[in-house]
Amino acid sequence: MIKLLTDLIDRDSFEPAYVQLVNIIRKHIASGAFLPGSKLPSESALRKKYGVSPMTVRRAINILIEKGIVDTIQGKGTFVKAMDLGNFAFQLNELQSIFSDREKTSIKLLKVNLAFADDQIASKLGISKGDRIINIRRLISNNDEPIILNVENLLYDPLRPLVESEMEVTNLGGLLTGNGKTDLKKGEFTIEAAMLHEEESKVLDAPPLAPAVRLEHVFFDFEDQPTSWGWFICRGDRMKFSTKVGIWE
Amino acid sequence: MIKLLTDLIDRDSFEPAYVQLVNIIRKHIASGAFLPGSKLPSESALRKKYGVSPMTVRRAINILIEKGIVDTIQGKGTFVKAMDLGNFAFQLNELQSIFSDREKTSIKLLKVNLAFADDQIASKLGISKGDRIINIRRLISNNDEPIILNVENLLYDPLRPLVESEMEVTNLGGLLTGNGKTDLKKGEFTIEAAMLHEEESKVLDAPPLAPAVRLEHVFFDFEDQPTSWGWFICRGDRMKFSTKVGIWE
DNA sequence: AAGTGGTCTAGACCACTAT
DNA sequence: TAGTGGTCTAGACCACTTT
Protein backbone atom coordinates (compact mmCIF):
# COMPACT_ATOMS: atom_id res chain seq x y z
CA MET A 1 0.00 0.00 0.00
CA ILE A 2 1.43 3.32 -1.04
CA LYS A 3 0.15 6.38 0.70
CA LEU A 4 0.41 9.79 -0.84
CA LEU A 5 2.32 12.63 0.71
CA THR A 6 -0.65 14.80 1.48
CA ASP A 7 0.76 17.55 3.69
CA LEU A 8 1.54 20.92 2.22
CA ILE A 9 4.18 23.53 2.85
CA ASP A 10 2.92 26.39 5.00
CA ARG A 11 4.42 29.51 3.49
CA ASP A 12 3.55 31.61 6.55
CA SER A 13 5.17 29.23 9.02
CA PHE A 14 8.22 30.23 11.02
CA GLU A 15 9.70 26.93 9.88
CA PRO A 16 11.64 27.15 6.63
CA ALA A 17 10.23 25.21 3.70
CA TYR A 18 13.13 22.78 3.65
CA VAL A 19 12.56 21.86 7.31
CA GLN A 20 8.87 21.31 6.70
CA LEU A 21 9.70 19.09 3.74
CA VAL A 22 12.13 17.03 5.83
CA ASN A 23 9.44 16.49 8.45
CA ILE A 24 6.77 15.58 5.92
CA ILE A 25 8.96 12.92 4.36
CA ARG A 26 10.17 11.66 7.75
CA LYS A 27 6.62 11.30 8.96
CA HIS A 28 5.63 9.29 5.94
CA ILE A 29 8.60 6.99 6.29
CA ALA A 30 7.91 6.54 9.99
CA SER A 31 4.31 5.65 9.26
CA GLY A 32 5.43 2.83 7.04
CA ALA A 33 4.19 4.46 3.84
CA PHE A 34 7.70 4.08 2.42
CA LEU A 35 9.36 0.93 3.66
CA PRO A 36 13.13 0.43 3.73
CA GLY A 37 14.42 -0.23 0.24
CA SER A 38 11.56 1.55 -1.50
CA LYS A 39 12.02 4.54 -3.74
CA LEU A 40 10.91 8.03 -2.82
CA PRO A 41 9.17 10.24 -5.39
CA SER A 42 11.76 11.85 -7.65
CA GLU A 43 13.04 15.30 -6.84
CA SER A 44 11.16 16.86 -9.70
CA ALA A 45 7.98 15.15 -8.54
CA LEU A 46 8.48 16.56 -5.05
CA ARG A 47 9.24 19.94 -6.54
CA LYS A 48 5.94 20.00 -8.40
CA LYS A 49 3.95 18.45 -5.59
CA TYR A 50 5.04 21.02 -3.00
CA GLY A 51 5.66 23.98 -5.27
CA VAL A 52 9.26 24.54 -4.26
CA SER A 53 12.46 25.05 -6.20
CA PRO A 54 14.98 22.31 -6.95
CA MET A 55 17.43 23.69 -4.39
CA THR A 56 14.85 23.46 -1.63
CA VAL A 57 14.04 19.83 -2.40
CA ARG A 58 17.73 19.07 -2.64
CA ARG A 59 18.44 20.62 0.71
CA ALA A 60 15.70 18.61 2.38
CA ILE A 61 17.02 15.39 0.89
CA ASN A 62 20.57 16.22 1.90
CA ILE A 63 19.36 16.50 5.47
CA LEU A 64 17.63 13.13 5.26
CA ILE A 65 20.86 11.64 3.95
CA GLU A 66 22.85 13.13 6.84
CA LYS A 67 20.33 11.71 9.28
CA GLY A 68 20.92 8.31 7.74
CA ILE A 69 17.28 7.94 6.75
CA VAL A 70 17.66 7.77 2.97
CA ASP A 71 20.35 7.16 0.39
CA THR A 72 20.59 8.43 -3.14
CA ILE A 73 21.98 6.82 -6.25
CA GLN A 74 22.67 9.21 -9.06
CA GLY A 75 20.53 8.48 -12.05
CA LYS A 76 18.36 6.01 -10.15
CA GLY A 77 16.60 7.69 -7.30
CA THR A 78 16.34 8.21 -3.57
CA PHE A 79 15.77 5.15 -1.42
CA VAL A 80 14.73 4.58 2.16
CA LYS A 81 17.52 3.00 4.17
CA ALA A 82 17.15 0.19 6.65
CA MET A 83 18.06 1.07 10.21
CA ASP A 84 21.81 0.84 10.44
CA LEU A 85 24.89 1.56 12.49
CA GLY A 86 25.80 4.68 10.59
CA ASN A 87 24.26 7.13 13.01
CA PHE A 88 24.95 4.94 15.95
CA ALA A 89 26.80 7.10 18.41
CA PHE A 90 26.90 7.66 22.10
CA GLN A 91 26.88 11.34 22.86
CA LEU A 92 28.94 12.22 25.84
CA ASN A 93 26.42 14.94 26.49
CA GLU A 94 24.26 12.21 27.95
CA LEU A 95 26.78 11.93 30.71
CA GLN A 96 25.56 15.11 32.29
CA SER A 97 22.08 13.70 32.60
CA ILE A 98 23.19 11.39 35.37
CA PHE A 99 23.29 14.44 37.54
CA SER A 100 19.71 14.72 38.63
CA ASP A 101 20.16 18.37 39.41
CA ARG A 102 22.99 20.20 37.77
CA GLU A 103 23.01 22.80 40.51
CA LYS A 104 23.79 20.11 43.04
CA THR A 105 26.91 19.04 41.19
CA SER A 106 30.10 20.20 42.80
CA ILE A 107 33.72 19.87 41.83
CA LYS A 108 36.24 19.71 44.62
CA LEU A 109 39.96 20.20 44.13
CA LEU A 110 41.64 17.37 46.00
CA LYS A 111 45.25 18.05 45.17
CA VAL A 112 47.47 20.22 42.99
CA ASN A 113 51.05 19.11 42.65
CA LEU A 114 54.09 20.38 40.86
CA ALA A 115 55.73 17.15 39.80
CA PHE A 116 58.14 15.57 37.36
CA ALA A 117 57.03 13.59 34.36
CA ASP A 118 57.52 9.84 34.51
CA ASP A 119 57.93 7.77 31.37
CA GLN A 120 54.24 7.43 30.69
CA ILE A 121 53.37 11.07 31.23
CA ALA A 122 56.37 12.19 29.21
CA SER A 123 55.31 10.02 26.32
CA LYS A 124 51.70 11.20 26.45
CA LEU A 125 52.63 14.87 26.62
CA GLY A 126 55.49 14.64 24.17
CA ILE A 127 58.08 15.89 26.66
CA SER A 128 61.10 14.36 28.34
CA LYS A 129 61.14 12.28 31.47
CA GLY A 130 61.80 14.51 34.44
CA ASP A 131 60.29 17.62 32.86
CA ARG A 132 58.04 19.54 35.16
CA ILE A 133 54.30 18.98 35.07
CA ILE A 134 51.30 19.88 37.15
CA ASN A 135 49.25 17.05 38.55
CA ILE A 136 45.67 17.79 39.53
CA ARG A 137 43.08 15.61 41.23
CA ARG A 138 39.45 16.58 41.35
CA LEU A 139 36.40 14.93 42.82
CA ILE A 140 33.03 15.44 41.20
CA SER A 141 30.03 14.91 43.43
CA ASN A 142 26.30 15.08 43.07
CA ASN A 143 24.12 15.67 46.10
CA ASP A 144 27.23 15.17 48.22
CA GLU A 145 27.73 11.72 46.75
CA PRO A 146 31.16 11.30 45.13
CA ILE A 147 30.78 10.06 41.58
CA ILE A 148 33.78 10.82 39.44
CA LEU A 149 37.48 11.10 40.16
CA ASN A 150 39.48 13.16 37.70
CA VAL A 151 43.22 13.04 37.33
CA GLU A 152 44.92 15.49 35.00
CA ASN A 153 48.54 16.06 34.05
CA LEU A 154 49.23 19.47 32.62
CA LEU A 155 52.26 20.75 30.81
CA TYR A 156 54.00 23.18 33.13
CA ASP A 157 54.63 26.42 31.31
CA PRO A 158 56.40 29.01 33.49
CA LEU A 159 55.34 31.70 31.05
CA ARG A 160 51.69 30.85 31.44
CA PRO A 161 51.14 29.90 35.06
CA LEU A 162 47.88 28.21 35.93
CA VAL A 163 45.46 30.67 37.33
CA GLU A 164 43.13 29.60 40.05
CA SER A 165 40.10 30.06 37.86
CA GLU A 166 41.42 27.41 35.54
CA MET A 167 41.76 24.89 38.32
CA GLU A 168 38.49 25.55 40.02
CA VAL A 169 36.17 24.66 37.24
CA THR A 170 32.65 24.34 38.51
CA ASN A 171 30.98 22.54 35.69
CA LEU A 172 31.59 19.30 33.88
CA GLY A 173 31.57 20.89 30.48
CA GLY A 174 34.41 23.13 31.50
CA LEU A 175 36.45 20.19 32.66
CA LEU A 176 35.89 18.18 29.54
CA THR A 177 36.57 21.01 27.16
CA GLY A 178 39.86 21.73 28.82
CA ASN A 179 39.11 24.02 31.73
CA GLY A 180 37.40 26.68 29.74
CA LYS A 181 40.57 27.50 27.93
CA THR A 182 39.95 28.54 24.36
CA ASP A 183 43.45 27.95 23.08
CA LEU A 184 42.84 24.27 22.56
CA LYS A 185 42.50 23.02 19.04
CA LYS A 186 41.63 19.39 19.42
CA GLY A 187 41.30 16.48 21.79
CA GLU A 188 41.08 12.72 21.82
CA PHE A 189 38.95 10.63 24.12
CA THR A 190 38.96 6.92 24.86
CA ILE A 191 36.34 5.16 26.93
CA GLU A 192 36.68 1.71 28.41
CA ALA A 193 35.45 -0.54 31.18
CA ALA A 194 37.68 -0.87 34.24
CA MET A 195 37.65 -1.72 37.91
CA LEU A 196 38.12 0.65 40.79
CA HIS A 197 41.55 0.46 42.42
CA GLU A 198 41.78 0.37 46.17
CA GLU A 199 42.61 4.06 46.33
CA GLU A 200 39.92 5.09 43.88
CA SER A 201 37.25 3.12 45.65
CA LYS A 202 38.04 4.90 48.89
CA VAL A 203 37.68 8.32 47.32
CA LEU A 204 34.53 7.33 45.50
CA ASP A 205 33.04 5.61 48.53
CA ALA A 206 32.45 2.38 46.60
CA PRO A 207 33.57 -1.21 47.06
CA PRO A 208 36.99 -1.96 45.58
CA LEU A 209 37.04 -3.86 42.29
CA ALA A 210 33.59 -2.50 41.47
CA PRO A 211 32.89 -1.97 37.76
CA ALA A 212 33.92 1.46 36.57
CA VAL A 213 34.00 3.57 33.45
CA ARG A 214 37.31 5.13 32.53
CA LEU A 215 37.39 8.07 30.16
CA GLU A 216 40.85 9.09 29.08
CA HIS A 217 41.58 12.38 27.38
CA VAL A 218 44.39 14.26 25.69
CA PHE A 219 44.12 17.89 24.64
CA PHE A 220 46.24 19.67 22.04
CA ASP A 221 46.90 23.35 21.50
CA PHE A 222 47.11 25.14 18.17
CA GLU A 223 50.73 24.12 17.77
CA ASP A 224 49.53 20.49 17.95
CA GLN A 225 51.42 20.14 21.21
CA PRO A 226 49.67 17.93 23.79
CA THR A 227 49.07 20.06 26.86
CA SER A 228 46.94 17.86 29.06
CA TRP A 229 46.59 14.15 29.63
CA GLY A 230 44.34 12.57 32.18
CA TRP A 231 41.24 10.56 32.89
CA PHE A 232 37.91 10.46 34.59
CA ILE A 233 37.02 7.37 36.53
CA CYS A 234 33.46 6.79 37.55
CA ARG A 235 31.41 4.20 39.36
CA GLY A 236 29.87 2.04 36.67
CA ASP A 237 26.48 2.04 38.32
CA ARG A 238 26.38 5.80 37.98
CA MET A 239 27.28 6.15 34.35
CA LYS A 240 25.33 4.75 31.45
CA PHE A 241 25.09 5.98 27.90
CA SER A 242 21.98 5.61 25.83
CA THR A 243 21.31 6.24 22.20
CA LYS A 244 18.55 5.77 19.71
CA VAL A 245 18.82 4.70 16.10
CA GLY A 246 16.34 4.66 13.26
CA ILE A 247 13.27 6.83 13.10
CA TRP A 248 11.95 8.01 16.45
CA GLU A 249 9.25 10.56 17.02
CA MET B 1 48.25 38.24 13.15
CA ILE B 2 45.59 37.75 10.54
CA LYS B 3 46.47 35.65 7.56
CA LEU B 4 44.59 35.96 4.35
CA LEU B 5 42.67 33.12 2.79
CA THR B 6 44.88 32.67 -0.22
CA ASP B 7 43.69 29.43 -1.80
CA LEU B 8 41.41 29.52 -4.77
CA ILE B 9 38.57 27.36 -5.97
CA ASP B 10 39.62 24.95 -8.69
CA ARG B 11 36.78 24.92 -11.17
CA ASP B 12 38.08 21.79 -12.89
CA SER B 13 38.40 19.76 -9.73
CA PHE B 14 36.26 16.72 -9.10
CA GLU B 15 35.56 18.28 -5.72
CA PRO B 16 32.51 20.54 -5.66
CA ALA B 17 33.16 24.20 -4.97
CA TYR B 18 31.39 24.09 -1.61
CA VAL B 19 33.62 21.23 -0.42
CA GLN B 20 36.72 23.09 -1.48
CA LEU B 21 35.52 26.17 0.37
CA VAL B 22 34.88 24.15 3.53
CA ASN B 23 38.41 22.78 3.37
CA ILE B 24 39.99 26.16 2.73
CA ILE B 25 38.28 27.67 5.75
CA ARG B 26 38.99 24.62 7.93
CA LYS B 27 42.63 24.72 7.01
CA HIS B 28 42.91 28.36 7.96
CA ILE B 29 41.19 27.82 11.28
CA ALA B 30 43.40 24.82 12.01
CA SER B 31 46.50 26.86 11.25
CA GLY B 32 45.51 29.34 13.91
CA ALA B 33 44.82 32.14 11.43
CA PHE B 34 41.34 32.43 12.94
CA LEU B 35 41.37 31.72 16.65
CA PRO B 36 38.31 30.64 18.61
CA GLY B 37 36.01 33.59 19.14
CA SER B 38 37.23 35.53 16.14
CA LYS B 39 35.04 36.52 13.25
CA LEU B 40 35.28 35.01 9.80
CA PRO B 41 35.08 37.19 6.70
CA SER B 42 31.45 37.96 5.89
CA GLU B 43 29.61 35.80 3.42
CA SER B 44 29.62 38.51 0.79
CA ALA B 45 33.36 38.95 1.26
CA LEU B 46 33.88 35.22 0.77
CA ARG B 47 31.57 35.32 -2.24
CA LYS B 48 33.66 38.01 -3.91
CA LYS B 49 36.98 36.53 -2.84
CA TYR B 50 36.26 33.11 -4.29
CA GLY B 51 33.93 34.09 -7.09
CA VAL B 52 31.05 31.89 -6.02
CA SER B 53 27.36 32.48 -5.54
CA PRO B 54 25.71 33.21 -2.18
CA MET B 55 24.21 29.73 -2.04
CA THR B 56 27.59 28.12 -2.40
CA VAL B 57 29.09 30.13 0.45
CA ARG B 58 26.03 29.42 2.55
CA ARG B 59 26.29 25.72 1.97
CA ALA B 60 29.94 25.67 2.98
CA ILE B 61 29.19 27.57 6.17
CA ASN B 62 26.27 25.29 6.99
CA ILE B 63 28.65 22.38 6.83
CA LEU B 64 31.11 24.09 9.16
CA ILE B 65 28.24 24.72 11.57
CA GLU B 66 27.22 21.07 11.49
CA LYS B 67 30.81 20.06 12.16
CA GLY B 68 30.74 22.28 15.23
CA ILE B 69 33.59 24.41 13.95
CA VAL B 70 31.81 27.74 13.65
CA ASP B 71 28.66 29.44 14.86
CA THR B 72 26.67 32.18 13.22
CA ILE B 73 24.75 35.06 14.72
CA GLN B 74 22.31 36.67 12.38
CA GLY B 75 23.18 40.25 11.69
CA LYS B 76 26.58 39.96 13.36
CA GLY B 77 28.70 37.41 11.62
CA THR B 78 30.23 33.94 11.66
CA PHE B 79 32.52 33.09 14.57
CA VAL B 80 35.01 30.33 15.25
CA LYS B 81 33.87 28.09 18.08
CA ALA B 82 36.05 26.78 20.87
CA MET B 83 36.39 23.00 21.00
CA ASP B 84 33.33 21.69 22.74
CA LEU B 85 31.31 18.65 23.64
CA GLY B 86 28.78 19.15 20.88
CA ASN B 87 30.35 16.76 18.43
CA PHE B 88 31.60 14.49 21.13
CA ALA B 89 30.30 11.07 20.30
CA PHE B 90 31.52 7.54 20.36
CA GLN B 91 30.67 5.82 17.12
CA LEU B 92 29.81 2.22 17.59
CA ASN B 93 31.39 1.66 14.20
CA GLU B 94 34.71 1.82 16.02
CA LEU B 95 33.74 -1.40 17.70
CA GLN B 96 34.39 -3.36 14.58
CA SER B 97 37.93 -2.14 14.43
CA ILE B 98 38.87 -4.31 17.38
CA PHE B 99 38.66 -7.19 15.00
CA SER B 100 42.06 -7.12 13.41
CA ASP B 101 40.81 -9.04 10.44
CA ARG B 102 37.13 -8.98 9.69
CA GLU B 103 37.39 -12.21 7.76
CA LYS B 104 38.61 -13.99 10.86
CA THR B 105 35.54 -12.99 12.83
CA SER B 106 33.09 -15.80 13.31
CA ILE B 107 29.70 -15.97 14.94
CA LYS B 108 28.69 -19.27 16.49
CA LEU B 109 25.17 -20.12 17.50
CA LEU B 110 25.37 -21.55 21.01
CA LYS B 111 21.71 -22.14 21.73
CA VAL B 112 18.25 -21.50 20.35
CA ASN B 113 15.38 -22.02 22.74
CA LEU B 114 11.65 -21.71 22.56
CA ALA B 115 10.86 -20.34 26.00
CA PHE B 116 8.31 -18.43 28.02
CA ALA B 117 8.69 -14.80 28.94
CA ASP B 118 9.51 -14.02 32.53
CA ASP B 119 8.55 -10.71 34.13
CA GLN B 120 11.57 -8.84 32.85
CA ILE B 121 11.37 -10.09 29.28
CA ALA B 122 7.62 -9.54 29.19
CA SER B 123 8.07 -5.97 30.30
CA LYS B 124 10.84 -5.28 27.80
CA LEU B 125 8.95 -6.77 24.87
CA GLY B 126 5.58 -5.41 25.87
CA ILE B 127 3.96 -8.83 26.15
CA SER B 128 2.54 -10.89 29.00
CA LYS B 129 4.42 -13.14 31.34
CA GLY B 130 4.32 -16.67 30.03
CA ASP B 131 4.00 -15.63 26.38
CA ARG B 132 6.24 -17.56 24.08
CA ILE B 133 9.59 -16.14 23.06
CA ILE B 134 12.72 -17.32 21.34
CA ASN B 135 15.96 -17.14 23.29
CA ILE B 136 19.18 -17.11 21.31
CA ARG B 137 22.78 -17.19 22.48
CA ARG B 138 25.65 -16.43 20.14
CA LEU B 139 29.38 -16.31 20.61
CA ILE B 140 31.46 -13.92 18.56
CA SER B 141 35.09 -14.83 18.14
CA ASN B 142 38.07 -13.37 16.43
CA ASN B 143 40.99 -15.59 15.46
CA ASP B 144 39.33 -18.33 17.47
CA GLU B 145 39.40 -16.18 20.59
CA PRO B 146 35.96 -15.69 22.12
CA ILE B 147 35.25 -12.02 22.59
CA ILE B 148 31.57 -11.25 22.78
CA LEU B 149 28.60 -13.15 24.14
CA ASN B 150 25.25 -12.15 22.72
CA VAL B 151 21.90 -12.98 24.29
CA GLU B 152 18.74 -12.10 22.43
CA ASN B 153 15.07 -12.58 23.24
CA LEU B 154 12.82 -12.46 20.23
CA LEU B 155 9.09 -12.15 20.04
CA TYR B 156 7.75 -15.49 18.87
CA ASP B 157 5.43 -14.97 15.95
CA PRO B 158 3.94 -18.23 14.65
CA LEU B 159 3.01 -16.44 11.44
CA ARG B 160 6.60 -15.38 10.79
CA PRO B 161 8.82 -18.23 11.95
CA LEU B 162 12.51 -17.49 12.25
CA VAL B 163 14.35 -18.68 9.23
CA GLU B 164 17.77 -20.14 9.66
CA SER B 165 19.40 -17.34 7.73
CA GLU B 166 18.17 -14.88 10.30
CA MET B 167 19.79 -16.81 13.13
CA GLU B 168 23.06 -17.48 11.46
CA VAL B 169 24.23 -13.99 10.92
CA THR B 170 27.86 -13.94 9.99
CA ASN B 171 28.75 -10.32 10.54
CA LEU B 172 28.55 -7.96 13.44
CA GLY B 173 26.67 -5.32 11.49
CA GLY B 174 23.95 -7.80 10.76
CA LEU B 175 23.60 -8.67 14.41
CA LEU B 176 23.46 -5.09 15.55
CA THR B 177 21.01 -3.99 12.94
CA GLY B 178 18.63 -6.75 13.87
CA ASN B 179 19.71 -9.76 11.89
CA GLY B 180 19.51 -8.17 8.51
CA LYS B 181 15.78 -7.79 8.80
CA THR B 182 14.56 -4.66 7.09
CA ASP B 183 11.23 -4.44 8.86
CA LEU B 184 12.74 -2.72 11.87
CA LYS B 185 12.02 0.94 12.33
CA LYS B 186 14.09 1.91 15.32
CA GLY B 187 16.23 0.70 18.18
CA GLU B 188 17.60 1.82 21.48
CA PHE B 189 21.04 1.01 22.84
CA THR B 190 22.52 1.39 26.31
CA ILE B 191 26.14 0.85 27.14
CA GLU B 192 27.56 0.40 30.61
CA ALA B 193 30.45 -1.06 32.54
CA ALA B 194 29.87 -4.43 34.17
CA MET B 195 31.65 -7.49 35.46
CA LEU B 196 31.63 -10.94 33.90
CA HIS B 197 29.41 -13.45 35.70
CA GLU B 198 30.77 -16.89 36.40
CA GLU B 199 28.93 -18.37 33.44
CA GLU B 200 29.92 -15.57 31.08
CA SER B 201 33.56 -15.74 32.03
CA LYS B 202 33.62 -19.44 31.21
CA VAL B 203 32.19 -18.89 27.76
CA LEU B 204 34.49 -15.96 27.12
CA ASP B 205 37.52 -17.73 28.50
CA ALA B 206 38.30 -14.89 30.90
CA PRO B 207 38.66 -14.63 34.67
CA PRO B 208 35.36 -14.17 36.50
CA LEU B 209 34.60 -10.67 37.79
CA ALA B 210 36.80 -9.21 35.05
CA PRO B 211 35.74 -5.79 33.74
CA ALA B 212 33.28 -6.02 30.88
CA VAL B 213 31.28 -3.83 28.57
CA ARG B 214 27.59 -4.50 28.37
CA LEU B 215 25.63 -3.24 25.40
CA GLU B 216 21.89 -3.65 25.71
CA HIS B 217 19.52 -3.29 22.78
CA VAL B 218 15.83 -3.18 21.98
CA PHE B 219 14.49 -3.17 18.43
CA PHE B 220 11.07 -2.01 17.30
CA ASP B 221 9.11 -2.76 14.15
CA PHE B 222 7.03 -0.31 12.13
CA GLU B 223 4.09 -0.81 14.46
CA ASP B 224 6.34 0.43 17.28
CA GLN B 225 6.14 -3.01 18.83
CA PRO B 226 9.37 -4.16 20.49
CA THR B 227 10.45 -7.37 18.78
CA SER B 228 13.85 -8.04 20.23
CA TRP B 229 15.57 -7.40 23.53
CA GLY B 230 19.02 -8.54 24.42
CA TRP B 231 22.61 -7.62 25.08
CA PHE B 232 26.19 -8.07 24.09
CA ILE B 233 28.73 -8.65 26.81
CA CYS B 234 32.38 -8.28 26.02
CA ARG B 235 35.70 -8.54 27.80
CA GLY B 236 36.62 -4.99 28.74
CA ASP B 237 40.20 -5.40 27.62
CA ARG B 238 38.94 -6.15 24.12
CA MET B 239 36.60 -3.24 23.65
CA LYS B 240 37.55 0.40 23.69
CA PHE B 241 35.93 3.33 21.99
CA SER B 242 37.88 6.30 20.77
CA THR B 243 36.80 9.62 19.39
CA LYS B 244 38.33 12.88 18.34
CA VAL B 245 36.99 16.38 18.90
CA GLY B 246 37.99 19.74 17.53
CA ILE B 247 39.92 20.23 14.33
CA TRP B 248 42.11 17.34 13.25
CA GLU B 249 44.07 16.99 10.09
C1' DA C 1 16.17 10.12 -25.43
C1' DA C 2 14.16 10.65 -21.12
C1' DG C 3 14.47 10.57 -16.31
C1' DT C 4 17.25 10.64 -12.25
C1' DG C 5 20.45 12.87 -8.79
C1' DG C 6 23.87 16.89 -8.11
C1' DT C 7 26.07 21.51 -8.49
C1' DC C 8 25.87 26.22 -9.33
C1' DT C 9 24.28 30.86 -10.52
C1' DA C 10 22.61 35.75 -9.89
C1' DG C 11 19.62 37.86 -7.93
C1' DA C 12 15.42 38.70 -4.71
C1' DC C 13 13.60 39.22 -0.26
C1' DC C 14 13.57 38.96 4.78
C1' DA C 15 15.36 39.45 9.73
C1' DC C 16 18.60 41.02 12.64
C1' DT C 17 22.56 44.22 14.38
C1' DA C 18 25.16 48.04 14.33
C1' DT C 19 25.87 53.11 13.66
C1' DT D 1 21.10 53.11 6.56
C1' DA D 2 24.34 49.76 5.67
C1' DG D 3 26.11 45.34 6.70
C1' DT D 4 25.29 40.84 8.41
C1' DG D 5 23.19 36.03 8.22
C1' DG D 6 19.25 33.13 6.06
C1' DT D 7 15.80 31.43 2.71
C1' DC D 8 14.21 30.80 -1.76
C1' DT D 9 13.68 30.96 -6.78
C1' DA D 10 13.86 29.49 -11.77
C1' DG D 11 16.56 27.99 -14.55
C1' DA D 12 21.21 26.16 -16.45
C1' DC D 13 24.36 22.54 -16.91
C1' DC D 14 26.47 18.06 -15.87
C1' DA D 15 26.76 12.85 -14.81
C1' DC D 16 24.61 8.80 -14.51
C1' DT D 17 20.94 4.99 -15.48
C1' DT D 18 17.26 3.13 -17.90
C1' DT D 19 14.61 2.16 -21.94
Short mmCIF file of C-alpha atoms in Angstrom, two decimals, chain A residues 155-248:
data_model
loop_
_atom_site.label_atom_id
_atom_site.label_comp_id
_atom_site.label_asym_id
_atom_site.label_seq_id
_atom_site.Cartn_x
_atom_site.Cartn_y
_atom_site.Cartn_z
CA LEU A 155 52.26 20.75 30.81
CA TYR A 156 54.00 23.18 33.13
CA ASP A 157 54.63 26.42 31.31
CA PRO A 158 56.40 29.01 33.49
CA LEU A 159 55.34 31.70 31.05
CA ARG A 160 51.69 30.85 31.44
CA PRO A 161 51.14 29.90 35.06
CA LEU A 162 47.88 28.21 35.93
CA VAL A 163 45.46 30.67 37.33
CA GLU A 164 43.13 29.60 40.05
CA SER A 165 40.10 30.06 37.86
CA GLU A 166 41.42 27.41 35.54
CA MET A 167 41.76 24.89 38.32
CA GLU A 168 38.49 25.55 40.02
CA VAL A 169 36.17 24.66 37.24
CA THR A 170 32.65 24.34 38.51
CA ASN A 171 30.98 22.54 35.69
CA LEU A 172 31.59 19.30 33.88
CA GLY A 173 31.57 20.89 30.48
CA GLY A 174 34.41 23.13 31.50
CA LEU A 175 36.45 20.19 32.66
CA LEU A 176 35.89 18.18 29.54
CA THR A 177 36.57 21.01 27.16
CA GLY A 178 39.86 21.73 28.82
CA ASN A 179 39.11 24.02 31.73
CA GLY A 180 37.40 26.68 29.74
CA LYS A 181 40.57 27.50 27.93
CA THR A 182 39.95 28.54 24.36
CA ASP A 183 43.45 27.95 23.08
CA LEU A 184 42.84 24.27 22.56
CA LYS A 185 42.50 23.02 19.04
CA LYS A 186 41.63 19.39 19.42
CA GLY A 187 41.30 16.48 21.79
CA GLU A 188 41.08 12.72 21.82
CA PHE A 189 38.95 10.63 24.12
CA THR A 190 38.96 6.92 24.86
CA ILE A 191 36.34 5.16 26.93
CA GLU A 192 36.68 1.71 28.41
CA ALA A 193 35.45 -0.54 31.18
CA ALA A 194 37.68 -0.87 34.24
CA MET A 195 37.65 -1.72 37.91
CA LEU A 196 38.12 0.65 40.79
CA HIS A 197 41.55 0.46 42.42
CA GLU A 198 41.78 0.37 46.17
CA GLU A 199 42.61 4.06 46.33
CA GLU A 200 39.92 5.09 43.88
CA SER A 201 37.25 3.12 45.65
CA LYS A 202 38.04 4.90 48.89
CA VAL A 203 37.68 8.32 47.32
CA LEU A 204 34.53 7.33 45.50
CA ASP A 205 33.04 5.61 48.53
CA ALA A 206 32.45 2.38 46.60
CA PRO A 207 33.57 -1.21 47.06
CA PRO A 208 36.99 -1.96 45.58
CA LEU A 209 37.04 -3.86 42.29
CA ALA A 210 33.59 -2.50 41.47
CA PRO A 211 32.89 -1.97 37.76
CA ALA A 212 33.92 1.46 36.57
CA VAL A 213 34.00 3.57 33.45
CA ARG A 214 37.31 5.13 32.53
CA LEU A 215 37.39 8.07 30.16
CA GLU A 216 40.85 9.09 29.08
CA HIS A 217 41.58 12.38 27.38
CA VAL A 218 44.39 14.26 25.69
CA PHE A 219 44.12 17.89 24.64
CA PHE A 220 46.24 19.67 22.04
CA ASP A 221 46.90 23.35 21.50
CA PHE A 222 47.11 25.14 18.17
CA GLU A 223 50.73 24.12 17.77
CA ASP A 224 49.53 20.49 17.95
CA GLN A 225 51.42 20.14 21.21
CA PRO A 226 49.67 17.93 23.79
CA THR A 227 49.07 20.06 26.86
CA SER A 228 46.94 17.86 29.06
CA TRP A 229 46.59 14.15 29.63
CA GLY A 230 44.34 12.57 32.18
CA TRP A 231 41.24 10.56 32.89
CA PHE A 232 37.91 10.46 34.59
CA ILE A 233 37.02 7.37 36.53
CA CYS A 234 33.46 6.79 37.55
CA ARG A 235 31.41 4.20 39.36
CA GLY A 236 29.87 2.04 36.67
CA ASP A 237 26.48 2.04 38.32
CA ARG A 238 26.38 5.80 37.98
CA MET A 239 27.28 6.15 34.35
CA LYS A 240 25.33 4.75 31.45
CA PHE A 241 25.09 5.98 27.90
CA SER A 242 21.98 5.61 25.83
CA THR A 243 21.31 6.24 22.20
CA LYS A 244 18.55 5.77 19.71
CA VAL A 245 18.82 4.70 16.10
CA GLY A 246 16.34 4.66 13.26
CA ILE A 247 13.27 6.83 13.10
CA TRP A 248 11.95 8.01 16.45
#
